[in-house]
Tab-separated table of C-alpha atoms and ligand atoms in Angstrom:
chain	number	residue	atom	x	y	z
T	146	MET	CA	156.024	-7.644	-1.716
T	147	VAL	CA	157.364	-8.928	-5.511
T	148	GLU	CA	160.847	-10.640	-4.983
T	149	LEU	CA	163.108	-9.080	-7.518
T	150	ILE	CA	165.675	-11.735	-7.476
T	151	ASP	CA	165.537	-15.517	-6.014
T	152	LYS	CA	167.819	-16.504	-3.137
T	153	GLU	CA	170.051	-19.071	-5.224
T	154	PHE	CA	170.709	-16.928	-7.869
T	155	SER	CA	171.351	-14.018	-5.533
T	156	LYS	CA	174.247	-16.225	-3.763
T	157	GLU	CA	175.471	-17.381	-7.267
T	158	TYR	CA	176.000	-13.820	-8.118
T	159	ASN	CA	177.518	-12.603	-5.063
T	160	ASN	CA	180.003	-15.441	-5.702
T	161	LEU	CA	180.777	-13.778	-9.051
T	162	VAL	CA	181.063	-10.471	-7.495
T	163	GLU	CA	183.944	-11.916	-5.418
T	164	SER	CA	185.902	-13.859	-8.111
T	165	GLU	CA	185.097	-11.721	-11.085
T	166	SER	CA	184.962	-8.163	-9.925
T	167	VAL	CA	181.464	-7.266	-11.200
T	168	LEU	CA	179.509	-4.792	-9.265
T	169	PRO	CA	177.322	-5.904	-6.463
T	170	MET	CA	173.579	-5.514	-6.691
T	171	LYS	CA	172.805	-1.966	-5.214
T	172	ILE	CA	169.595	0.048	-5.845
T	173	THR	CA	167.998	3.089	-4.088
T	174	GLU	CA	164.737	2.817	-2.529
T	175	PHE	CA	163.540	5.487	-5.113
T	176	TYR	CA	164.248	3.668	-8.276
T	177	LYS	CA	163.283	0.235	-6.599
T	178	LYS	CA	159.820	1.355	-6.592
T	179	LYS	CA	159.823	1.997	-10.141
T	180	VAL	CA	161.319	-1.641	-10.908
T	181	LEU	CA	158.767	-3.104	-8.457
T	182	GLU	CA	155.685	-1.191	-10.466
T	183	GLU	CA	157.306	-2.654	-13.663
T	184	VAL	CA	157.710	-5.983	-12.250
T	185	SER	CA	154.201	-6.224	-11.172
T	186	GLN	CA	152.763	-5.254	-14.583
T	187	ILE	CA	155.020	-7.319	-17.152
T	188	GLY	CA	157.106	-9.552	-14.804
T	189	THR	CA	160.992	-9.573	-14.209
T	190	GLY	CA	163.338	-8.817	-17.189
T	191	GLY	CA	161.796	-5.150	-18.399
T	192	PRO	CA	163.763	-2.245	-18.950
T	193	LEU	CA	164.569	-0.769	-15.467
T	194	TYR	CA	164.654	-4.283	-13.886
T	195	LYS	CA	167.534	-5.012	-16.250
T	196	SER	CA	169.290	-1.716	-15.840
T	197	VAL	CA	169.880	-2.463	-11.991
T	198	ILE	CA	168.968	-6.160	-11.357
T	199	PRO	CA	171.696	-8.800	-12.442
T	200	THR	CA	170.133	-11.625	-14.603
T	201	LYS	CA	171.108	-15.211	-15.259
T	202	GLU	CA	171.573	-14.210	-19.031
T	203	LYS	CA	174.338	-11.379	-17.819
T	204	MET	CA	176.282	-14.661	-16.284
T	205	ILE	CA	175.726	-17.185	-18.991
T	206	ILE	CA	175.791	-15.019	-22.519
T	207	SER	CA	179.053	-14.061	-23.558
T	208	THR	CA	180.625	-13.447	-27.157
T	209	SER	CA	184.095	-14.518	-28.439
T	210	LYS	CA	186.263	-11.347	-27.872
T	211	GLU	CA	185.701	-9.598	-24.733
T	212	THR	CA	188.062	-7.737	-22.499
T	213	ARG	CA	187.809	-6.011	-18.826
T	214	ASP	CA	188.459	-2.749	-19.627
T	215	TYR	CA	188.022	-1.829	-23.518
T	216	VAL	CA	188.882	1.898	-23.358
T	217	GLU	CA	192.151	1.089	-21.276
T	218	GLU	CA	191.882	3.752	-18.624
T	219	ASP	CA	194.755	2.773	-16.610
T	220	LYS	CA	196.920	3.440	-19.856
T	221	HIS	CA	195.672	7.100	-19.939
T	222	MET	CA	196.607	7.918	-16.163
T	223	PRO	CA	198.901	10.359	-16.418
T	224	ILE	CA	200.526	10.435	-13.078
T	225	GLU	CA	202.143	7.405	-11.616
T	226	GLY	CA	200.334	5.323	-8.906
T	227	VAL	CA	197.304	7.849	-9.600
T	228	ASP	CA	194.210	5.966	-10.512
T	229	TYR	CA	191.729	8.634	-10.264
T	230	ILE	CA	192.684	10.928	-12.936
T	231	ILE	CA	192.284	10.051	-16.592
T	232	ARG	CA	193.358	11.964	-19.539
T	233	LYS	CA	192.443	11.310	-22.985
T	234	TYR	CA	192.230	14.884	-24.620
T	235	LYS	CA	194.458	18.059	-24.361
T	236	ASP	CA	191.953	20.360	-23.115
T	237	ARG	CA	190.037	18.194	-20.324
T	238	LEU	CA	190.248	15.200	-18.126
T	239	ILE	CA	188.494	12.909	-15.987
T	240	PHE	CA	188.468	13.197	-12.170
T	241	ILE	CA	187.141	10.207	-10.419
T	242	ILE	CA	186.165	12.001	-7.501
T	243	THR	CA	184.673	8.728	-5.806
T	244	ASP	CA	183.923	5.325	-6.510
T	245	VAL	CA	180.559	5.373	-4.954
T	246	CYS	CA	177.326	5.197	-6.852
T	247	PHE	CA	173.870	5.369	-5.697
T	248	SER	CA	172.942	2.151	-7.469
T	249	HIS	CA	175.090	0.022	-9.713
T	250	CYS	CA	173.953	-0.216	-13.118
T	251	GLN	CA	174.338	-3.794	-14.286
T	252	TYR	CA	175.861	-2.517	-17.552
T	253	CYS	CA	178.354	-0.262	-16.376
T	254	PHE	CA	181.366	-0.030	-18.586
T	255	ARG	CA	183.686	1.078	-15.669
T	256	THR	CA	182.511	-2.202	-13.865
T	257	TYR	CA	186.293	-3.712	-13.328
T	258	ASN	CA	188.260	-0.361	-12.370
T	259	LEU	CA	185.193	0.712	-10.211
T	260	SER	CA	184.936	-2.942	-8.662
T	261	LYS	CA	188.706	-2.987	-7.789
T	262	LEU	CA	188.505	0.770	-6.325
T	263	GLN	CA	185.684	-0.214	-4.377
T	264	LYS	CA	187.549	-3.143	-3.008
T	265	SER	CA	190.711	-1.289	-2.328
T	266	ASN	CA	191.761	-0.722	1.285
T	267	LEU	CA	193.879	2.473	-0.156
T	268	LYS	CA	191.302	4.966	-0.386
T	269	GLU	CA	192.390	8.555	-0.798
T	270	THR	CA	190.300	11.426	0.720
T	271	ILE	CA	188.743	13.938	-1.706
T	272	SER	CA	190.953	16.640	-0.320
T	273	ASN	CA	194.205	14.639	-1.068
T	274	LYS	CA	192.921	13.609	-4.394
T	275	ILE	CA	192.221	17.402	-5.145
T	276	LYS	CA	195.712	18.518	-4.074
T	277	VAL	CA	197.338	16.032	-6.389
T	278	LEU	CA	194.815	16.926	-9.118
T	279	LYS	CA	195.500	20.797	-8.758
T	280	LYS	CA	199.208	20.159	-8.867
T	281	TYR	CA	198.647	18.285	-12.153
T	282	LEU	CA	196.359	21.241	-13.602
T	283	TYR	CA	198.877	23.921	-12.706
T	284	GLU	CA	201.587	22.083	-14.379
T	285	HIS	CA	199.226	21.569	-17.450
T	286	ASN	CA	197.748	24.789	-18.316
T	287	GLU	CA	196.253	23.763	-21.503
T	288	ILE	CA	193.610	21.891	-19.407
T	289	LYS	CA	190.479	23.981	-19.208
T	290	GLU	CA	187.736	21.447	-18.084
T	291	VAL	CA	187.664	19.031	-15.097
T	292	ILE	CA	185.018	16.262	-15.556
T	293	PHE	CA	183.652	14.737	-12.431
T	294	SER	CA	182.886	11.274	-12.961
T	295	GLY	CA	183.104	8.028	-10.649
T	296	GLY	CA	181.223	6.299	-9.339
T	297	ASP	CA	178.592	9.047	-8.920
T	298	PRO	CA	180.003	12.405	-8.139
T	299	MET	CA	176.814	13.624	-6.555
T	300	SER	CA	177.281	11.186	-3.949
T	301	ILE	CA	179.980	12.907	-2.320
T	302	GLY	CA	177.353	15.348	-0.566
T	303	TYR	CA	176.979	18.809	-0.111
T	304	LYS	CA	179.826	19.824	2.166
T	305	ASN	CA	182.552	17.785	-0.136
T	306	MET	CA	180.950	19.163	-3.097
T	307	ILE	CA	181.257	22.762	-1.701
T	308	TYR	CA	184.884	22.078	-0.998
T	309	ALA	CA	185.672	20.445	-4.225
T	310	LEU	CA	184.067	23.275	-6.345
T	311	ASP	CA	185.692	25.831	-4.420
T	312	GLU	CA	189.025	24.282	-4.864
T	313	LEU	CA	188.825	23.942	-8.447
T	314	LYS	CA	187.026	27.397	-9.047
T	315	ASN	CA	189.691	28.351	-11.925
T	316	TRP	CA	188.633	25.294	-14.257
T	317	ASN	CA	185.235	24.613	-15.913
T	318	ILE	CA	183.408	21.780	-14.029
T	319	ARG	CA	181.229	19.021	-15.681
T	320	ILE	CA	179.404	16.611	-13.303
T	321	HIS	CA	178.613	13.199	-15.066
T	322	THR	CA	175.632	11.841	-13.038
T	323	ARG	CA	173.020	9.294	-13.107
T	324	ALA	CA	171.675	10.800	-9.600
T	325	ILE	CA	168.718	12.404	-11.343
T	326	VAL	CA	166.976	8.954	-11.799
T	327	TYR	CA	168.257	7.102	-8.803
T	328	ASN	CA	168.203	9.795	-6.084
T	329	PRO	CA	166.901	13.042	-7.348
T	330	ASN	CA	166.508	14.741	-4.312
T	331	ILE	CA	170.138	15.014	-3.705
T	332	PHE	CA	169.550	18.133	-5.976
T	333	ASP	CA	167.762	19.945	-2.978
T	334	GLU	CA	167.848	23.870	-2.761
T	335	ASN	CA	171.578	24.205	-1.274
T	336	MET	CA	173.140	21.764	-4.077
T	337	ILE	CA	171.161	23.742	-6.765
T	338	ARG	CA	172.491	27.114	-5.465
T	339	LEU	CA	175.803	25.864	-5.312
T	340	LEU	CA	176.077	24.166	-8.724
T	341	LYS	CA	174.665	27.478	-10.249
T	342	LYS	CA	176.986	29.496	-8.346
T	343	ASN	CA	179.870	27.516	-9.685
T	344	ASN	CA	178.435	27.476	-13.143
T	345	VAL	CA	178.520	23.663	-13.240
T	346	ARG	CA	177.437	21.653	-16.395
T	347	LEU	CA	175.193	18.844	-15.387
T	348	VAL	CA	175.404	15.606	-17.717
T	349	PHE	CA	172.863	13.156	-17.004
T	350	HIS	CA	172.731	9.464	-17.812
T	351	ILE	CA	169.112	8.666	-18.384
T	352	ASN	CA	168.343	5.638	-20.550
T	353	HIS	CA	164.623	5.333	-20.548
T	354	PRO	CA	161.713	7.483	-20.755
T	355	TYR	CA	160.004	5.782	-17.616
T	356	GLU	CA	163.241	7.006	-15.603
T	357	ILE	CA	161.686	10.383	-16.022
T	358	CYS	CA	158.669	9.942	-13.424
T	359	ASN	CA	156.692	13.188	-12.148
T	360	VAL	CA	159.403	13.679	-9.508
T	361	VAL	CA	162.272	13.309	-11.497
T	362	GLU	CA	160.693	15.807	-14.193
T	363	ASN	CA	159.964	18.312	-11.432
T	364	LYS	CA	163.545	18.263	-10.239
T	365	ILE	CA	164.978	18.636	-13.895
T	366	LYS	CA	162.552	21.700	-14.435
T	367	GLN	CA	163.961	23.136	-10.989
T	368	LEU	CA	167.545	22.687	-12.384
T	369	TYR	CA	166.635	24.579	-15.527
T	370	ASN	CA	164.761	27.360	-13.765
T	371	SER	CA	167.897	28.019	-11.767
T	372	SER	CA	169.815	28.200	-15.038
T	373	ILE	CA	171.913	25.444	-14.742
T	374	ARG	CA	173.189	23.933	-18.259
T	375	LEU	CA	171.592	20.554	-18.608
T	376	TYR	CA	172.966	17.725	-20.818
T	377	ALA	CA	172.676	13.978	-21.210
T	378	GLN	CA	174.647	11.222	-22.618
T	379	PHE	CA	173.673	7.442	-22.296
T	380	PRO	CA	174.392	4.136	-23.601
T	381	LEU	CA	172.406	2.003	-26.127
T	382	LEU	CA	171.040	-0.870	-24.347
T	383	ARG	CA	169.697	-4.443	-25.143
T	384	GLY	CA	166.670	-4.780	-23.255
T	385	ILE	CA	166.650	-1.475	-22.340
T	386	ASN	CA	166.442	1.236	-25.002
T	387	ASP	CA	167.366	-0.909	-28.344
T	388	ASN	CA	164.711	0.304	-30.228
T	389	TYR	CA	164.182	3.582	-32.105
T	390	LYS	CA	160.665	4.361	-30.609
T	391	VAL	CA	162.181	4.305	-27.110
T	392	LEU	CA	165.032	6.652	-27.890
T	393	LYS	CA	162.672	8.988	-29.823
T	394	MET	CA	160.497	9.233	-26.794
T	395	LEU	CA	163.455	9.530	-24.608
T	396	LEU	CA	164.920	12.381	-26.852
T	397	ILE	CA	161.487	14.109	-27.277
T	398	LYS	CA	161.230	14.260	-23.430
T	399	MET	CA	164.698	15.407	-22.929
T	400	ASP	CA	163.825	18.372	-25.349
T	401	GLU	CA	160.986	19.226	-23.819
T	402	LEU	CA	162.728	19.529	-20.539
T	403	HIS	CA	165.621	21.679	-21.867
T	404	ILE	CA	168.202	18.985	-21.836
T	405	ARG	CA	170.571	18.847	-24.672
T	406	PRO	CA	171.336	14.938	-25.576
T	407	LEU	CA	175.205	14.721	-26.518
T	408	SER	CA	175.833	11.309	-27.154
T	409	ILE	CA	174.465	7.834	-27.477
T	410	PHE	CA	177.035	5.141	-26.359
T	411	ILE	CA	177.692	1.923	-28.072
T	412	PRO	CA	178.603	-0.418	-25.253
T	413	ASP	CA	182.146	-1.392	-24.687
T	414	PRO	CA	182.730	-5.301	-25.550
T	415	ILE	CA	183.659	-5.925	-21.911
T	416	ALA	CA	183.029	-9.373	-20.168
T	417	TYR	CA	179.451	-9.854	-18.664
T	418	SER	CA	178.076	-7.269	-21.211
T	419	ALA	CA	176.876	-9.239	-23.908
T	420	THR	CA	173.245	-9.296	-22.903
T	421	TYR	CA	173.355	-5.612	-23.108
T	422	ARG	CA	174.922	-5.279	-26.441
T	423	VAL	CA	173.614	-4.565	-29.792
T	424	SER	CA	175.155	-5.691	-32.892
T	425	TYR	CA	176.792	-3.019	-35.038
T	426	LYS	CA	174.504	-3.983	-37.915
T	427	ARG	CA	171.225	-3.142	-35.826
T	428	ILE	CA	173.008	0.057	-34.360
T	429	ILE	CA	173.027	1.253	-37.905
T	430	GLU	CA	169.382	0.261	-38.641
T	431	ILE	CA	168.303	2.171	-35.330
T	432	MET	CA	170.322	5.010	-36.541
T	433	ASN	CA	168.727	5.323	-39.637
T	434	GLU	CA	165.313	4.863	-38.206
T	435	ILE	CA	165.906	7.773	-35.910
T	436	ASN	CA	167.404	9.653	-38.771
T	437	TRP	CA	164.095	8.975	-41.111
T	438	SER	CA	161.588	9.497	-38.641
T	439	THR	CA	162.505	12.527	-36.404
T	440	PRO	CA	163.549	16.225	-36.884
T	441	SER	CA	166.905	17.383	-36.842
T	442	TRP	CA	166.903	18.476	-33.199
T	443	ILE	CA	166.750	14.761	-32.085
T	444	ASN	CA	168.446	12.813	-34.905
T	445	SER	CA	171.490	15.123	-34.349
T	446	THR	CA	172.464	13.141	-31.367
T	447	ARG	CA	175.704	11.301	-32.017
T	448	PHE	CA	175.965	7.618	-31.702
T	449	VAL	CA	179.553	7.287	-30.666
T	450	LEU	CA	181.855	4.448	-29.309
T	451	ASP	CA	184.643	5.250	-26.767
T	452	THR	CA	187.740	3.668	-27.478
T	453	THR	CA	191.477	3.967	-26.732
T	454	ILE	CA	192.066	6.581	-29.741
T	455	GLY	CA	189.075	8.558	-28.272
T	456	LYS	CA	185.132	8.563	-29.452
T	457	VAL	CA	184.615	7.131	-33.018
T	458	ARG	CA	181.578	7.271	-35.261
T	459	TYR	CA	179.967	5.089	-38.227
T	460	GLU	CA	181.905	7.713	-40.358
T	461	ASN	CA	185.203	6.457	-38.912
T	462	ILE	CA	184.838	2.855	-40.121
T	463	LYS	CA	187.877	1.995	-42.207
T	464	SER	CA	187.229	-1.650	-42.961
T	465	TRP	CA	184.789	-4.478	-41.518
T	466	GLU	CA	185.447	-8.198	-41.857
T	467	GLY	CA	183.325	-10.692	-40.105
T	468	ASN	CA	182.904	-9.299	-36.573
T	469	CYS	CA	186.056	-7.152	-36.518
T	470	ILE	CA	185.405	-3.420	-37.458
T	471	ILE	CA	188.447	-1.247	-37.690
T	472	PHE	CA	187.705	2.741	-36.686
T	473	GLU	CA	190.359	5.375	-37.854
T	474	ARG	CA	190.593	8.622	-36.072
T	475	GLU	CA	193.357	11.300	-36.740
T	476	GLY	CA	195.784	8.533	-38.428
T	477	LYS	CA	195.398	6.080	-35.442
T	478	ARG	CA	193.364	2.802	-35.999
T	479	VAL	CA	191.499	0.548	-33.084
T	480	LYS	CA	189.602	-2.615	-33.339
T	481	TYR	CA	186.127	-3.270	-32.155
T	482	TYR	CA	184.851	-6.734	-32.239
T	483	ASP	CA	180.945	-7.194	-32.833
T	484	LEU	CA	179.100	-9.595	-30.999
T	485	ASP	CA	178.832	-13.070	-32.408
T	486	ASP	CA	176.046	-13.968	-34.720
T	487	GLY	CA	172.757	-15.111	-32.969
T	488	ILE	CA	173.071	-13.132	-29.781
T	489	ASP	CA	171.537	-10.107	-30.703
T	490	ILE	CA	167.777	-10.782	-30.518
T	491	PRO	CA	165.896	-7.523	-30.768
T	492	SER	CA	163.723	-6.632	-27.645
T	493	ASP	CA	159.845	-6.682	-27.624
T	494	ILE	CA	158.825	-3.301	-28.052
T	495	ASN	CA	155.600	-3.840	-26.072
T	496	LYS	CA	158.012	-4.830	-23.056
T	497	LEU	CA	160.437	-2.085	-23.603
T	498	LEU	CA	157.296	0.477	-23.878
T	499	TRP	CA	154.803	-1.428	-21.630
T	500	LYS	CA	152.806	1.796	-20.605
T	501	GLU	CA	152.150	2.756	-24.198
T	502	LYS	CA	149.657	1.241	-26.534
T	503	ILE	CA	152.160	0.430	-29.496
F	677	SF4	S1	176.070	5.203	-11.904
F	677	SF4	FE1	177.633	5.145	-13.622
F	677	SF4	S2	179.735	4.774	-12.652
F	677	SF4	FE2	177.941	4.008	-11.251
F	677	SF4	S3	177.430	1.785	-11.834
F	677	SF4	FE3	176.105	3.445	-13.171
F	677	SF4	S4	177.045	3.755	-14.834
F	677	SF4	FE4	178.743	2.870	-13.647
């Protein structure tokens, strides 16, 4: 069996989990098999490996302006003392229904808050959370949609999902999930029927075309054939998909499977993320390469940065001096600090797409 991480480094990383609130390594058997296959072909550090296995670079590489929570979710919690309801927009809100994920993505932008929630002894039950949520929803009837987020909402299991969807049947429900690549069998026949019955929108988080193996593909087809609306949004990540050829392959695959890609997210400038981030200059290059080389059903996918003033795009840039970019939206401005020079080294395409002949 190939070792995914050496024992000494594993100890070092576990110390960081305790002292710095980063997420511990967690990986499903299903995904681990793919990582092992990748390692046996190209060694460690490939795209699927980097998604779930901590690396020394993650610990060492940092850039000058990083925060713990760039989008300041705690400033968008409308109820005092309630950390599982986040509201940034008038007509919808995020409901952190669970803090559990099937696997931990090493680049997770919610790392800090998720880690705090996972370590907290004050765990609310799903029924308590829903009680609080419903009260708030009834007091704010301009909210039409509840976005289940987490953690991975699919990890709550079938019985909790029946309960949650039934309790919230008066609102549109969207589920953001990475379960399709970590644990696709969670979408069994009962779950698919339940999601269909409640007219749920599923938004997948899939980063790389090699995450869509035959099992995942068949599961997506089953969901589509059950008339469930399928969407995707995912981050642009160095070492995982930071080349337009990877994105193009992924977006074409999604189109074939009737998944509508909504957004490609620019990773937040948070601590321990520099090894995953791409410089804004190169983000523009990747956007242009996609634009020039693909039809509109591919290049209409938006590259967005989530900020405290909402999502912003390239068109929202107001000024750019050194590595400080200022975005403006609806009269409000927000600063974004780009990577320091020399950090963003483009990934080798032969490693990112090691199964192809490039
Ligand atoms: S599944 Fe989502 S919430 Fe969980 S670690 Fe990955 S990105 Fe973060």
